[in-house]
XYZ file of C-alpha atoms in Angstrom:
621
model
C 94.646 145.649 82.885
C 94.587 142.060 84.162
C 93.899 139.585 81.502
C 93.004 135.808 82.439
C 92.927 132.717 80.272
C 91.732 129.732 82.086
C 90.999 126.042 81.326
C 89.677 124.498 84.574
C 88.948 120.934 85.315
C 88.345 119.153 88.906
C 91.955 118.056 88.624
C 93.029 121.539 90.038
C 93.964 121.120 93.898
C 92.637 123.279 96.547
C 96.358 124.127 97.183
C 96.191 126.229 93.981
C 93.486 128.181 95.432
C 95.568 128.588 98.807
C 98.507 129.795 96.847
C 96.301 132.534 95.261
C 95.078 133.648 98.527
C 98.693 134.119 99.667
C 99.391 136.373 96.617
C 98.544 139.857 96.141
C 95.232 141.582 96.499
C 94.005 141.041 92.891
C 95.009 137.489 93.080
C 93.019 137.168 96.375
C 89.924 138.789 94.723
C 90.100 136.616 91.613
C 90.567 133.496 93.733
C 87.318 134.193 95.909
C 85.233 134.857 92.812
C 86.585 132.267 90.805
C 86.872 129.459 93.227
C 83.576 130.381 94.933
C 81.851 129.562 91.548
C 84.131 126.417 90.543
C 84.754 124.548 93.878
C 81.205 123.878 94.880
C 80.257 122.577 91.365
C 83.483 120.475 91.276
C 83.397 118.688 94.520
C 79.641 118.621 95.194
C 79.246 116.153 92.186
C 78.753 112.472 93.050
C 80.545 109.778 91.113
C 78.825 109.325 87.719
C 77.424 105.785 87.171
C 79.372 103.343 85.199
C 78.690 103.039 81.407
C 78.066 99.421 81.562
C 76.526 99.315 84.841
C 78.930 96.756 86.129
C 81.088 97.804 89.008
C 82.912 95.076 91.004
C 85.214 95.427 94.020
C 87.982 93.336 95.369
C 90.665 93.338 98.055
C 94.246 92.815 96.940
C 97.958 92.987 97.958
C 100.225 91.148 100.125
C 100.520 90.217 102.819
C 96.941 90.534 104.122
C 94.102 88.642 105.540
C 90.889 87.864 103.692
C 89.052 91.039 105.201
C 91.607 93.554 104.366
C 93.792 94.713 101.638
C 94.233 97.305 98.779
C 90.742 98.283 97.447
C 90.311 97.684 93.756
C 87.458 98.534 91.350
C 86.394 97.110 88.107
C 85.039 99.859 85.968
C 84.713 99.940 82.124
C 86.313 96.796 81.919
C 89.317 97.408 83.738
C 90.498 96.977 87.195
C 91.883 100.027 89.038
C 92.555 101.489 92.446
C 91.339 104.451 94.765
C 93.557 107.182 95.816
C 93.997 107.915 99.678
C 93.610 111.666 99.311
C 90.658 112.876 101.678
C 90.034 109.194 102.601
C 88.179 108.463 105.829
C 86.622 105.702 107.784
C 83.187 106.602 106.354
C 84.713 105.844 102.998
C 85.966 102.540 104.268
C 82.525 101.701 105.633
C 80.903 102.014 102.291
C 83.466 99.965 100.432
C 83.396 97.208 103.076
C 79.648 97.098 102.492
C 80.291 96.610 98.759
C 82.689 93.657 99.641
C 80.025 92.041 101.842
C 81.266 93.020 105.324
C 79.066 94.418 107.980
C 81.431 97.421 108.624
C 85.049 98.735 108.513
C 87.495 98.771 111.332
C 90.254 100.856 109.765
C 91.681 102.067 106.559
C 95.360 102.559 105.341
C 97.194 105.013 103.181
C 100.442 105.247 101.245
C 99.871 101.714 99.522
C 100.284 99.700 102.718
C 99.290 96.625 101.036
C 101.714 97.492 98.148
C 101.202 99.638 95.155
C 98.511 98.547 92.475
C 98.561 98.713 88.735
C 96.598 100.087 85.973
C 94.058 103.116 86.354
C 93.445 105.095 89.691
C 89.779 105.270 89.204
C 88.811 107.348 92.183
C 90.259 110.414 94.002
C 89.195 112.544 96.710
C 86.222 110.262 97.701
C 84.243 111.786 100.339
C 81.502 109.688 101.849
C 78.971 110.098 104.763
C 79.136 106.331 105.492
C 75.485 105.599 104.975
C 75.580 105.556 101.200
C 74.721 102.395 99.548
C 77.124 102.709 96.711
C 80.582 104.464 96.128
C 78.893 106.140 93.220
C 76.711 108.186 95.698
C 79.828 109.589 97.304
C 81.525 112.958 96.318
C 84.616 112.542 94.333
C 86.458 114.204 91.158
C 84.755 111.539 89.061
C 85.822 108.506 87.269
C 89.500 108.563 86.143
C 90.347 111.924 87.233
C 93.143 111.750 89.530
C 96.587 113.134 89.876
C 97.829 110.441 92.341
C 100.386 107.699 91.997
C 100.048 104.166 93.028
C 102.091 104.795 96.137
C 98.844 106.516 97.383
C 96.488 103.566 96.978
C 93.987 103.202 99.795
C 93.448 100.062 101.644
C 90.716 99.034 104.095
C 90.331 96.632 107.102
C 86.743 95.110 107.285
C 85.189 93.697 110.256
C 85.284 89.738 109.620
C 81.481 89.363 109.740
C 79.587 88.989 106.254
C 76.493 90.622 105.543
C 73.465 88.256 105.635
C 72.873 86.702 102.191
C 75.787 88.246 100.534
C 77.568 86.230 97.908
C 80.563 87.644 95.796
C 82.954 85.715 93.715
C 85.643 88.254 94.343
C 85.958 87.431 98.067
C 88.159 84.446 98.412
C 88.300 83.430 102.147
C 91.281 81.129 102.320
C 91.575 78.570 105.069
C 95.056 77.546 104.351
C 98.400 79.365 104.672
C 102.202 78.733 104.271
C 104.512 79.722 107.048
C 108.323 79.377 107.569
C 109.404 79.298 103.913
C 112.178 81.375 102.562
C 110.588 81.755 99.085
C 107.026 82.625 97.947
C 104.878 79.561 97.459
C 106.621 77.326 100.097
C 106.311 76.631 103.616
C 104.688 74.631 106.530
C 100.946 74.088 105.758
C 98.532 75.576 108.241
C 94.813 75.232 108.260
C 92.083 77.504 109.860
C 89.482 76.111 112.106
C 87.150 78.068 114.407
C 89.231 81.136 114.163
C 92.678 79.166 115.316
C 95.417 78.133 112.910
C 96.769 74.625 113.132
C 99.158 72.180 111.237
C 98.666 69.026 109.224
C 100.473 65.751 110.007
C 102.634 64.335 107.260
C 101.125 60.681 107.404
C 100.302 59.776 103.714
C 101.188 63.358 102.513
C 101.661 63.392 98.807
C 101.749 65.690 95.621
C 98.013 65.454 95.239
C 97.191 66.751 98.498
C 99.993 69.426 98.230
C 98.721 70.509 94.847
C 95.307 71.097 96.501
C 96.993 73.451 98.770
C 98.905 75.318 96.151
C 95.807 75.721 93.988
C 93.752 77.097 97.068
C 96.558 79.692 97.422
C 96.653 80.516 93.758
C 99.802 78.886 92.864
C 98.666 76.113 90.692
C 100.116 72.572 91.157
C 102.872 71.498 93.758
C 106.509 70.844 92.915
C 107.171 69.063 96.138
C 105.372 67.523 99.131
C 107.578 67.687 102.146
C 107.400 65.639 105.406
C 109.289 65.818 108.806
C 108.720 69.485 109.478
C 111.175 70.501 106.997
C 109.848 74.125 106.894
C 110.102 74.131 110.816
C 107.576 72.914 113.500
C 104.510 74.721 114.166
C 102.738 75.435 117.451
C 99.164 74.834 118.633
C 96.717 72.240 117.497
C 97.359 69.644 114.696
C 94.058 69.299 112.929
C 94.353 66.792 110.036
C 96.036 63.480 109.499
C 96.171 60.908 106.753
C 94.960 63.429 104.206
C 94.230 61.758 100.918
C 93.082 64.120 98.171
C 92.358 63.156 94.507
C 93.997 66.363 93.504
C 90.903 68.196 92.174
C 89.203 69.331 95.385
C 88.662 72.970 95.962
C 89.944 72.965 99.489
C 92.178 70.800 101.761
C 89.227 70.420 104.104
C 87.264 68.841 101.222
C 89.870 65.976 101.141
C 89.362 62.713 103.055
C 91.289 63.026 106.376
C 91.213 61.847 109.953
C 90.730 64.179 112.783
C 93.861 64.221 114.935
C 94.470 62.923 118.497
C 97.453 63.683 120.796
C 99.017 60.477 120.343
C 98.722 60.300 116.611
C 101.093 63.097 115.681
C 103.691 65.584 117.035
C 104.750 68.814 115.356
C 107.942 67.120 114.249
C 105.808 65.609 111.641
C 104.223 68.920 110.155
C 103.562 68.735 106.607
C 105.080 71.423 104.016
C 104.863 72.144 100.406
C 106.727 73.877 97.588
C 104.503 75.097 94.850
C 105.188 75.658 91.200
C 105.859 79.384 90.743
C 106.205 81.006 87.330
C 109.684 82.416 86.581
C 109.454 86.252 86.941
C 113.374 87.045 86.575
C 113.312 89.212 89.644
C 116.888 88.412 90.312
C 118.078 90.073 87.199
C 117.425 93.578 88.649
C 119.485 93.136 91.935
C 122.971 91.958 92.885
C 125.348 91.501 95.709
C 128.853 92.835 95.364
C 131.932 92.596 97.499
C 131.087 89.733 99.740
C 133.200 86.745 100.723
C 130.548 84.336 99.234
C 127.746 84.645 97.034
C 125.302 84.747 100.008
C 126.606 88.265 101.142
C 127.605 91.665 99.961
C 126.602 95.244 99.087
C 123.117 95.585 97.747
C 122.953 97.007 94.140
C 119.761 97.578 92.158
C 119.371 98.093 88.239
C 116.858 100.973 88.025
C 116.138 103.488 85.209
C 117.707 106.908 85.711
C 115.969 110.355 84.886
C 117.176 109.872 81.166
C 115.584 106.346 81.049
C 118.738 104.534 80.967
C 118.974 101.458 83.314
C 121.969 101.460 85.313
C 123.166 100.027 88.809
C 122.824 101.950 91.912
C 123.028 101.611 95.683
C 120.460 101.549 98.449
C 120.805 103.978 101.418
C 121.464 102.183 104.572
C 119.389 104.465 106.972
C 116.851 102.480 108.807
C 117.922 99.211 107.053
C 116.895 96.117 109.092
C 116.513 92.520 108.689
C 113.178 92.653 107.203
C 114.521 94.585 104.145
C 117.163 92.096 104.052
C 114.530 89.258 103.913
C 113.124 90.747 100.761
C 116.602 91.107 99.064
C 117.497 87.501 99.957
C 114.206 86.247 98.581
C 114.504 88.129 95.359
C 117.985 86.820 94.682
C 116.639 83.216 95.545
C 119.328 82.966 98.331
C 116.894 81.889 101.123
C 116.488 83.666 104.495
C 118.267 86.655 105.720
C 120.821 86.378 108.377
C 121.718 90.009 108.779
C 120.801 93.428 107.502
C 123.820 95.809 107.381
C 123.692 99.548 107.335
C 127.318 100.005 106.681
C 129.306 98.327 103.843
C 132.633 100.052 103.737
C 134.365 96.699 104.077
C 132.679 95.461 100.986
C 133.929 98.238 98.676
C 134.723 96.372 95.409
C 132.514 98.132 92.901
C 132.791 101.538 90.926
C 128.980 101.947 91.796
C 128.656 105.050 94.076
C 125.149 106.648 93.315
C 122.348 106.020 95.743
C 119.187 105.146 93.754
C 116.763 104.204 96.540
C 116.384 105.303 100.137
C 113.872 105.310 102.943
C 113.079 101.597 102.179
C 110.550 99.986 104.587
C 109.350 96.493 103.853
C 106.804 94.277 105.543
C 109.086 91.361 104.889
C 106.825 89.459 102.485
C 107.200 91.725 99.213
C 108.464 89.753 96.197
C 111.014 92.538 95.215
C 112.778 95.526 97.122
C 111.163 97.967 94.957
C 107.734 96.813 96.027
C 108.510 98.004 99.588
C 107.607 101.670 100.584
C 110.704 104.064 99.760
C 111.320 107.778 99.067
C 109.892 109.061 95.868
C 113.063 111.247 95.716
C 116.340 109.841 97.088
C 117.238 111.338 100.402
C 119.889 109.795 102.396
C 121.272 111.266 105.761
C 124.807 109.503 105.649
C 126.216 110.148 102.081
C 128.857 108.014 100.563
C 128.952 104.409 99.270
C 130.227 103.103 102.706
C 126.858 103.783 104.263
C 124.899 101.759 101.438
C 122.955 98.800 102.598
C 124.093 95.123 102.635
C 122.840 91.661 103.438
C 124.036 88.264 104.637
C 121.834 85.414 103.392
C 121.257 82.086 104.889
C 119.564 78.667 104.195
C 118.026 78.683 107.532
C 116.522 81.251 110.109
C 115.055 81.368 113.520
C 111.456 82.043 114.285
C 110.434 83.032 117.870
C 106.809 82.654 119.000
C 105.215 83.674 122.281
C 103.082 81.400 124.313
C 100.023 83.539 124.299
C 97.751 81.416 126.592
C 100.391 81.319 129.513
C 100.317 85.147 129.466
C 96.424 85.040 130.056
C 96.904 82.351 132.754
C 99.414 83.957 134.923
C 98.549 87.738 134.915
C 97.991 89.513 138.342
C 98.662 92.862 140.041
C 101.292 93.582 142.561
C 101.793 96.696 144.618
C 105.508 96.441 145.111
C 107.363 98.515 147.677
C 109.946 101.130 146.203
C 112.759 99.900 148.339
C 112.775 96.699 146.388
C 112.716 98.417 143.047
C 116.092 100.017 142.846
C 117.571 97.416 140.251
C 114.378 97.913 138.163
C 114.673 101.795 138.227
C 118.356 101.263 137.015
C 117.130 99.306 134.167
C 114.369 101.693 133.253
C 111.633 99.111 134.064
C 109.336 101.564 135.603
C 107.207 104.426 134.506
C 108.823 107.786 134.284
C 106.773 109.253 137.118
C 108.753 106.809 139.360
C 111.617 109.345 139.282
C 109.286 111.786 141.281
C 108.395 109.186 143.874
C 109.405 109.520 147.590
C 112.117 106.764 147.413
C 112.289 104.294 149.294
C 108.863 104.974 150.772
C 105.621 104.166 148.897
C 105.094 101.399 146.242
C 104.491 101.066 142.561
C 101.700 99.045 141.057
C 102.715 96.433 138.561
C 100.844 94.281 136.040
C 102.755 91.082 136.134
C 102.829 87.885 133.993
C 104.885 85.021 132.857
C 106.039 84.546 129.402
C 107.577 81.671 127.451
C 109.357 82.476 124.125
C 109.688 79.375 121.679
C 112.201 79.191 118.766
C 110.293 77.098 116.221
C 112.612 77.991 113.321
C 115.506 76.093 111.686
C 118.417 78.078 113.158
C 119.233 79.030 116.486
C 118.336 82.648 117.660
C 121.538 84.309 118.670
C 122.134 88.102 119.573
C 123.340 90.480 116.825
C 126.256 91.631 118.852
C 129.154 89.465 120.072
C 130.089 88.949 123.728
C 132.626 91.805 123.752
C 129.638 94.182 123.193
C 127.255 92.903 125.923
C 126.355 95.081 128.819
C 126.829 93.934 132.414
C 124.130 94.864 135.040
C 125.648 94.841 138.452
C 122.189 94.838 140.227
C 121.059 91.485 138.561
C 124.454 90.075 138.075
C 124.536 88.993 134.407
C 125.139 90.408 130.994
C 122.354 91.584 128.679
C 123.046 90.583 125.078
C 120.396 92.817 123.428
C 119.355 96.465 124.321
C 115.580 95.761 123.249
C 114.371 92.242 122.993
C 110.687 92.639 123.978
C 108.139 95.540 124.360
C 105.575 95.408 126.794
C 102.666 97.893 126.169
C 99.111 98.830 127.509
C 97.155 100.451 124.966
C 93.821 102.072 124.644
C 91.281 100.180 122.403
C 92.201 102.681 119.646
C 95.859 101.741 120.030
C 97.131 104.774 121.922
C 99.797 103.806 124.614
C 98.631 104.469 128.109
C 101.538 103.020 130.057
C 105.063 103.475 129.239
C 106.267 100.562 127.153
C 108.896 98.426 129.048
C 111.829 98.154 126.633
C 113.030 94.759 127.922
C 116.667 93.755 127.503
C 116.999 90.288 128.797
C 119.451 87.577 129.093
C 118.769 84.807 126.520
C 118.989 81.093 127.425
C 117.401 77.664 126.905
C 115.339 76.986 129.990
C 113.745 73.880 128.653
C 113.800 71.924 125.302
C 111.743 69.246 123.401
C 112.454 65.841 123.875
C 115.866 64.850 122.205
C 116.972 68.366 121.989
C 120.016 69.392 124.166
C 120.412 72.937 125.852
C 123.197 75.012 124.439
C 122.846 78.527 125.810
C 123.116 79.664 129.642
C 123.629 82.990 130.850
C 125.591 81.998 134.039
C 129.332 82.538 134.088
C 129.412 84.712 130.823
C 128.109 81.826 128.907
C 126.856 81.897 125.289
C 123.389 83.503 124.943
C 120.626 82.375 122.600
C 117.537 80.165 122.110
C 118.151 76.826 120.392
C 115.800 75.371 117.773
C 113.229 73.321 119.664
C 113.738 75.139 123.013
C 112.279 78.016 124.832
C 113.276 80.801 127.353
C 110.993 81.281 130.201
C 110.547 84.650 131.950
C 108.783 83.910 135.229
C 106.155 86.494 136.473
C 108.215 87.112 139.788
C 111.526 88.089 138.276
C 112.373 91.813 137.960
C 111.270 93.728 134.934
C 108.551 90.992 133.854
C 105.810 93.630 134.148
C 104.281 96.804 132.884
C 104.146 99.641 135.523
C 100.504 100.794 135.529
C 100.697 103.004 138.692
C 99.492 106.122 136.561
C 96.780 104.133 134.747
C 93.193 104.721 135.395
C 90.483 101.928 135.479
C 89.224 100.948 132.104
C 89.443 98.686 129.201
C 92.675 98.142 127.407
C 94.672 96.006 125.281
C 97.879 94.406 126.476
C 100.632 93.990 123.684
C 103.896 92.091 123.735
C 106.371 92.243 120.916
C 109.303 90.101 120.551
C 112.423 91.391 118.451
C 110.555 94.592 117.791
C 113.514 96.372 115.997
C 114.012 93.385 113.795
C 117.591 93.387 115.166
C 117.800 89.531 114.522
C 116.564 87.826 111.356
C 113.715 85.521 111.551
C 111.726 83.553 108.890
C 108.587 85.031 110.051
C 107.905 88.269 111.889
C 104.084 88.097 111.801
C 103.927 85.937 114.774
C 106.211 88.238 116.996
C 103.332 90.084 118.444
C 100.604 89.147 121.085
C 97.612 90.903 122.084
C 94.980 90.470 124.756
C 91.952 92.485 125.819
C 92.356 93.730 129.254
C 89.828 94.885 131.926
C 91.397 96.843 134.880
C 88.894 98.007 137.473
C 91.460 99.877 139.723
C 92.208 96.745 142.200
C 91.853 93.682 139.611
C 92.772 92.658 136.188
C 91.367 90.328 133.593
C 93.015 89.299 130.259
C 90.871 87.625 127.604
C 91.304 86.452 123.920
C 95.112 86.606 123.901
C 96.272 85.920 120.374
C 99.088 86.154 118.077
C 99.147 88.502 115.075
C 101.015 91.354 113.520
C 102.068 94.554 115.099
C 99.616 97.237 115.513
C 96.186 97.279 117.397
C 94.051 99.460 114.945
C 91.880 96.614 113.927
C 90.838 95.894 117.344
C 87.891 97.785 118.904
C 84.797 97.238 120.977
C 82.676 96.208 118.188
C 85.187 93.233 117.664
C 84.639 91.840 121.364
C 82.523 88.857 122.093
C 79.443 89.552 124.335
C 81.011 87.791 127.366
C 83.915 90.169 127.484
C 81.656 93.095 126.634
C 79.572 92.404 129.587
C 82.758 91.937 131.738
C 83.787 95.256 130.632
C 80.586 96.893 131.148
C 79.889 97.571 127.534
C 76.355 97.384 125.804
């Protein structure tokens, strides 16, 4: 006789039902009857109204823009998050409406904007997209979740506000800090007509700096820096002779002069250091075995399964300079110079246990444990010699691509195959070129020039020394990096449609700002790199300065260029390493529009984000 005793709630997963179906005959029969009654009643319910009727929403997390972030919900007097289980774009649409935006562009899972705290208020949310409240969507109900904060959902809303919408939870900051080694410090940049620019340091003082810090949520300023001490910016300089009282809500509210070309140069960019509360983050991390305090094997103080806190190692698999950036920041040691995957030469500690693996940082996290990582340690290469290490530095390079130049120089060339043997040797052509009838025929190439500036505070140098460089006989020079730049052509939803060219270039100073001397030159096995204040020019007419679009059909695309894509060389800022343009290709001609810098990934770009002029050009309604 089969005796059953059940206590069910909506916290039971569908996976339990599937497991019963995989069991014996009696299990299957019971599952069909039981879940046929229970599942519809559980998942057809809508979220019950809040007890006090006051539900609020906000976007949180870091780094992010004002129209994206981790979704947080205020319910019954407490802020909490939403789990990403069953999350869809329709859910994101409803949440973006709550936040005052017209629609959602995309959504993110696995706590992309960092894990939240407190309650996980909603789970298994399923909206149709037209609901006027998240309460009308199907879910498990308030506070009923089996998720962790590593599953917090995020959204990216279209940066267009609903008419008449006002919400104090949405703070649209028009100022940001770039180039600083620590949180709350950097070069001041302000937003004007969708383009970021810098502030001239004439009359720059603590009162004006404090307005910037308060606008960013940091409180007062500790220092007001002049003379581009956090690196020189690019693009426009918007403000000069800023004279704040100190109580303004925004830097734009302060008296200032509009800039002219003769007034200021980027060598006069203003910077700030804000007062940051002491958090003691450095107490849970240390470096061991290094020659100086700026380098060593990374060790973390974490709680073990028994609840005892002890020191452990970080798995070196996949470790890059972005993870090293977070370690150096957490320790208060400035920028990262290198992220090391093997540290056998720093074996000076009795610590041997791996306590963290699969670490993947965006580079702006406050602590290493804020980065994505495995929930259970899994390291492919066992042994302390394969634990992660870092070398920190007071300064770092910062590469930026000149986006307008790409737009101005683009064109199509049908290049004969007999001129492409060197390019084929360096894998600069699409895979289909291998089946071409060499040397007859041609390849269609999307060509453009690019200029890469170093606006940081240290020279950009290859990770490998000269003894490891590769000689390319066809082009008669050494390549110091296997992959320096990716060139990709993507569909509007971010799918690659042309083989990304993995460009491995010779690095040198083509030109420099006035007063800066060239240091690096490729000829005669010279040292390679890009000096601070200099730039490397890749003309449209040199080999491999293209994307092979022979197999691409006419249509609307996104051109994407990413510098230092594998984070081989440390920089102070990786968010400006990617450039994207809208691209129209009609089979014979090509147009680029709206070339701009931004973080890697194209998911936030789509037809609804295009201005009317380019929609008309692309034949869209």
